[in-house]
Amino acid sequence: MSEVLSALADPMRRRILDSLAGHGSATATVLAAELPVSRQAIVKHLGILDRAGLVGARRAGRETRFTVRPERLTAAARWMTRVASDWDSRLDAIKRLAETPGTD
């Protein structure tokens, strides 16, 4: 989970994921034409996203096409939902304690 959250912490990587999701699949060159960074920067970001399991790469002739791998995003969303639920339970318990008469 740490690799996923670290990869998603960067706004450019989130933009790359959004762009890939819109395209279905794309090369680093296509992504660089749409985004305000160099192709080399896109390749580095894609490498980080790949190591985190958020994108997959497939060779097609001389091109490498990248696609979003939604399973890791789904797992991250489930984890965040679980953490949020735990915090909600804790905050509800604190609220009940604070509102209980005679606990001043």
Short mmCIF file of C-alpha atoms in Angstrom, two decimals:
data_model
loop_
_atom_site.label_atom_id
_atom_site.label_comp_id
_atom_site.label_asym_id
_atom_site.label_seq_id
_atom_site.Cartn_x
_atom_site.Cartn_y
_atom_site.Cartn_z
CA MET A 1 0.00 0.00 0.00
CA SER A 2 2.89 2.38 0.73
CA GLU A 3 4.13 2.22 -2.88
CA VAL A 4 0.63 2.94 -4.19
CA LEU A 5 0.08 5.90 -1.87
CA SER A 6 3.54 7.26 -2.59
CA ALA A 7 2.94 7.01 -6.34
CA LEU A 8 -0.46 8.69 -6.05
CA ALA A 9 0.94 11.50 -3.88
CA ASP A 10 2.49 13.17 -6.92
CA PRO A 11 0.03 15.37 -8.88
CA MET A 12 1.74 14.67 -12.22
CA ARG A 13 1.41 10.93 -11.74
CA ARG A 14 -2.29 11.39 -11.01
CA ARG A 15 -2.60 13.42 -14.23
CA ILE A 16 -0.81 10.65 -16.13
CA LEU A 17 -3.23 8.06 -14.71
CA ASP A 18 -6.19 10.26 -15.67
CA SER A 19 -4.83 10.68 -19.18
CA LEU A 20 -4.20 6.95 -19.54
CA ALA A 21 -7.69 6.18 -18.31
CA GLY A 22 -9.08 8.52 -20.96
CA HIS A 23 -7.03 6.93 -23.74
CA GLY A 24 -7.39 3.32 -22.66
CA SER A 25 -3.72 2.90 -23.52
CA ALA A 26 -1.02 5.27 -24.71
CA THR A 27 2.70 5.61 -25.28
CA ALA A 28 4.97 7.93 -23.31
CA THR A 29 5.22 10.11 -26.44
CA VAL A 30 1.43 10.56 -26.64
CA LEU A 31 1.26 11.41 -22.94
CA ALA A 32 4.13 13.90 -23.21
CA ALA A 33 2.32 15.70 -26.05
CA GLU A 34 -0.64 16.32 -23.69
CA LEU A 35 1.17 17.12 -20.46
CA PRO A 36 3.55 19.96 -19.53
CA VAL A 37 6.60 17.72 -18.97
CA SER A 38 9.16 16.02 -21.18
CA ARG A 39 8.87 12.49 -22.52
CA GLN A 40 11.78 11.50 -20.27
CA ALA A 41 9.89 12.77 -17.22
CA ILE A 42 6.79 10.85 -18.32
CA VAL A 43 8.89 7.66 -18.65
CA LYS A 44 10.24 8.12 -15.10
CA HIS A 45 6.74 8.69 -13.71
CA LEU A 46 5.43 5.65 -15.61
CA GLY A 47 8.23 3.55 -14.09
CA ILE A 48 7.12 4.55 -10.60
CA LEU A 49 3.48 3.85 -11.45
CA ASP A 50 4.49 0.48 -12.92
CA ARG A 51 6.47 -0.52 -9.79
CA ALA A 52 3.43 0.42 -7.68
CA GLY A 53 1.28 -1.83 -9.87
CA LEU A 54 -0.89 1.04 -11.08
CA VAL A 55 -0.01 0.75 -14.78
CA GLY A 56 1.01 -2.07 -17.02
CA ALA A 57 3.32 -1.91 -20.03
CA ARG A 58 2.98 -3.92 -23.23
CA ARG A 59 5.40 -3.95 -26.15
CA ALA A 60 3.76 -3.46 -29.56
CA GLY A 61 6.50 -3.48 -32.15
CA ARG A 62 8.81 -0.57 -31.38
CA GLU A 63 6.30 1.06 -29.05
CA THR A 64 5.57 0.47 -25.40
CA ARG A 65 1.92 1.07 -24.61
CA PHE A 66 0.80 1.72 -21.06
CA THR A 67 -2.60 1.02 -19.50
CA VAL A 68 -4.10 1.63 -16.06
CA ARG A 69 -4.30 -1.44 -13.83
CA PRO A 70 -7.44 -0.74 -11.77
CA GLU A 71 -7.03 -3.63 -9.32
CA ARG A 72 -4.39 -1.76 -7.28
CA LEU A 73 -6.55 1.38 -7.22
CA THR A 74 -9.50 -0.72 -6.07
CA ALA A 75 -7.42 -2.29 -3.29
CA ALA A 76 -6.23 1.18 -2.19
CA ALA A 77 -9.81 2.47 -2.14
CA ARG A 78 -10.92 -0.53 -0.03
CA TRP A 79 -8.06 0.08 2.41
CA MET A 80 -8.93 3.80 2.71
CA THR A 81 -12.60 2.93 3.30
CA ARG A 82 -11.59 0.53 6.09
CA VAL A 83 -9.34 3.15 7.72
CA ALA A 84 -12.09 5.79 7.46
CA SER A 85 -14.59 3.41 9.05
CA ASP A 86 -12.19 2.70 11.93
CA TRP A 87 -11.75 6.42 12.52
CA ASP A 88 -15.50 7.02 12.38
CA SER A 89 -16.00 4.35 15.05
CA ARG A 90 -13.33 5.89 17.27
CA LEU A 91 -14.74 9.39 16.87
CA ASP A 92 -18.26 8.12 17.65
CA ALA A 93 -16.94 6.51 20.85
CA ILE A 94 -15.22 9.76 21.87
CA LYS A 95 -18.43 11.70 21.15
CA ARG A 96 -20.49 9.29 23.27
CA LEU A 97 -18.03 9.63 26.14
CA ALA A 98 -18.05 13.42 25.89
CA GLU A 99 -21.84 13.56 25.86
CA THR A 100 -22.37 11.10 28.73
CA PRO A 101 -23.61 12.93 31.86
CA GLY A 102 -21.38 12.77 34.89
CA THR A 103 -18.10 12.47 33.00
CA ASP A 104 -16.88 16.02 33.70
#
